[in-house]
Amino acid sequence: MSSQVRGRPAEILLAEDNDADARLTRMALDDGKIANTLHHVRDGVEALDYLFRRPPYESAERPDLVLLDLNMPRKDGREVLAAMKADADLHTIPVVVLTTSAAETDVLESYGLNANCYVTKPVDLDAFVKIVQSVQEFWLTIVRLPE
């Protein structure tokens, strides 16, 4: 099954500092039913450089979906989310906060910064894979995204 994103593979940006979680996310997305290209950055500074196409990401594709960890070095996910939603070109990109934090303050703050949804990473491997694939399917096949 191919992506519903303008007849091409979906562009997904994963901002995640934990390499094990990034590998699991990549595996879940690869095993899913939607063709995608996953771009992985390891901290908030790299995420913003990618999104704003600053070096070394000048030729980066605009993501159709951002999977954003909250607790990253240099700039955290909250700062990335705030910058995205304040930018006229980026504010329509759906942002899924995918984090280990279940703290109510993090949930409220993320939605206050206009996150599109908040998902707490489960510890169970199978549950993690199912959640990532559900997020992928919902945002890239069910929801209509702006062109």
C-alpha atoms as one frame of an Amber mdcrd trajectory, in Angstrom:
protein
   0.000   0.000   0.000   1.353   3.388  -0.847   1.007   6.621   1.040  -1.951
   8.902   0.457   0.419  11.861   0.555   0.215  13.137  -3.007   1.019   9.728
  -4.525   4.569   9.484  -3.186   6.243   7.993  -0.131   5.516   9.968   3.023
   8.321  12.097   4.408   8.651  11.540   8.158  11.017  13.418  10.448  11.928
  11.593  13.653  13.539  13.782  16.312  14.834  11.250  18.830  18.067  11.175
  20.820  17.774   7.533  21.908  19.278   5.371  19.146  17.457   2.229  20.349
  14.081   3.999  20.180  14.993   5.383  16.761  15.822   1.869  15.505  12.521
   0.520  16.869  10.607   3.364  15.253  12.330   2.755  11.915  11.556  -0.971
  12.163   7.889  -0.286  12.963   7.563   2.167  10.078   9.320  -0.211   7.668
   6.997  -3.044   8.718   3.942  -0.831   8.264   1.788  -0.647   5.177   2.750
   2.856   4.134   5.689   3.734   1.915   7.793   6.306   3.733  11.150   7.959
   3.923  12.318   8.401   7.497  14.759  11.166   8.350  16.285  10.902  11.822
  17.809  13.750  13.800  19.245  13.323  17.298  18.485  16.618  19.028  16.396
  19.756  18.841  19.053  21.839  17.115  19.331  19.273  14.300  15.518  19.109
  14.096  15.246  22.867  13.624  18.127  22.888  11.129  16.325  20.182   9.150
  12.935  21.904   9.296  14.313  25.318   8.350  16.656  23.750   5.753  19.801
  25.113   7.292  23.173  23.418   6.653  23.642  20.522   6.236  19.925  20.074
   5.395  19.512  22.647   2.600  17.919  20.076   0.292  15.730  18.424   2.936
  12.209  17.463   1.961   9.382  19.116   3.890   8.101  16.457   6.289   4.510
  15.257   6.081   4.714  14.203   9.727   7.052  14.897  12.640   7.561  12.371
  15.443   9.020  14.406  18.270  10.643  13.310  21.512  10.335  15.876  24.298
  13.540  15.278  26.222  16.428  15.828  23.832  19.784  17.572  24.255  20.689
  21.080  23.086  17.043  22.067  22.447  14.197  19.974  23.743  11.049  18.968
  21.917   9.035  21.804  23.453  11.349  24.358  21.841  11.122  22.571  18.489
   7.334  22.402  18.731   7.061  26.094  19.650   9.294  27.115  16.719   7.352
  24.960  14.258   3.940  26.178  15.289   5.110  29.820  15.228   6.345  29.510
  11.637   3.907  30.199   8.786   5.439  27.498   6.563   5.738  24.781   9.211
   2.718  25.212  11.456   0.492  22.910   9.377   2.846  19.913   9.648   1.312
  17.438  12.108   3.490  16.879  15.153   3.102  13.721  17.193   4.859  13.966
  20.525   6.246  10.458  21.068   7.966  10.389  24.425   8.559   8.359  27.566
   7.008  11.049  29.754   3.514  10.426  31.081   3.610  13.581  33.220   0.390
  15.586  33.015   2.416  18.813  32.892   4.190  17.598  29.731   0.884  16.588
  28.142  -0.705  19.973  28.919   2.350  21.934  27.808   2.606  19.991  24.528
  -1.032  20.608  23.666  -0.619  24.226  24.745   2.152  24.467  22.143  -0.264
  22.997  19.552   0.995  19.422  19.338  -1.417  17.403  17.227  -1.283  14.454
  19.582   0.666  13.124  22.535   1.697   9.483  22.820   3.584   7.958  25.726
   6.005   5.280  24.510   5.089   1.897  25.951   7.858  -0.247  27.406   6.583
  -3.378  25.675   8.168  -3.865  22.228   5.032  -5.182  20.514   2.925  -2.358
  21.952   5.509   0.196  20.781   5.453  -1.194  17.224   1.630  -1.173  17.160
   1.480   2.413  18.382   3.991   3.668  15.803   2.162   1.853  13.011  -1.194
   3.219  14.217   0.187   6.763  14.249   1.589   6.250  10.759  -1.657   4.846
   9.400  -3.841   7.523  10.994  -1.776  10.531   9.968  -0.758   9.291   6.524
  -3.837   7.464   5.217  -6.921   8.514   7.175  -6.233  12.204   7.736  -6.165
  14.556   4.776  -3.043  16.708   4.987  -2.629  20.078   3.288  -0.625  20.160
   0.090
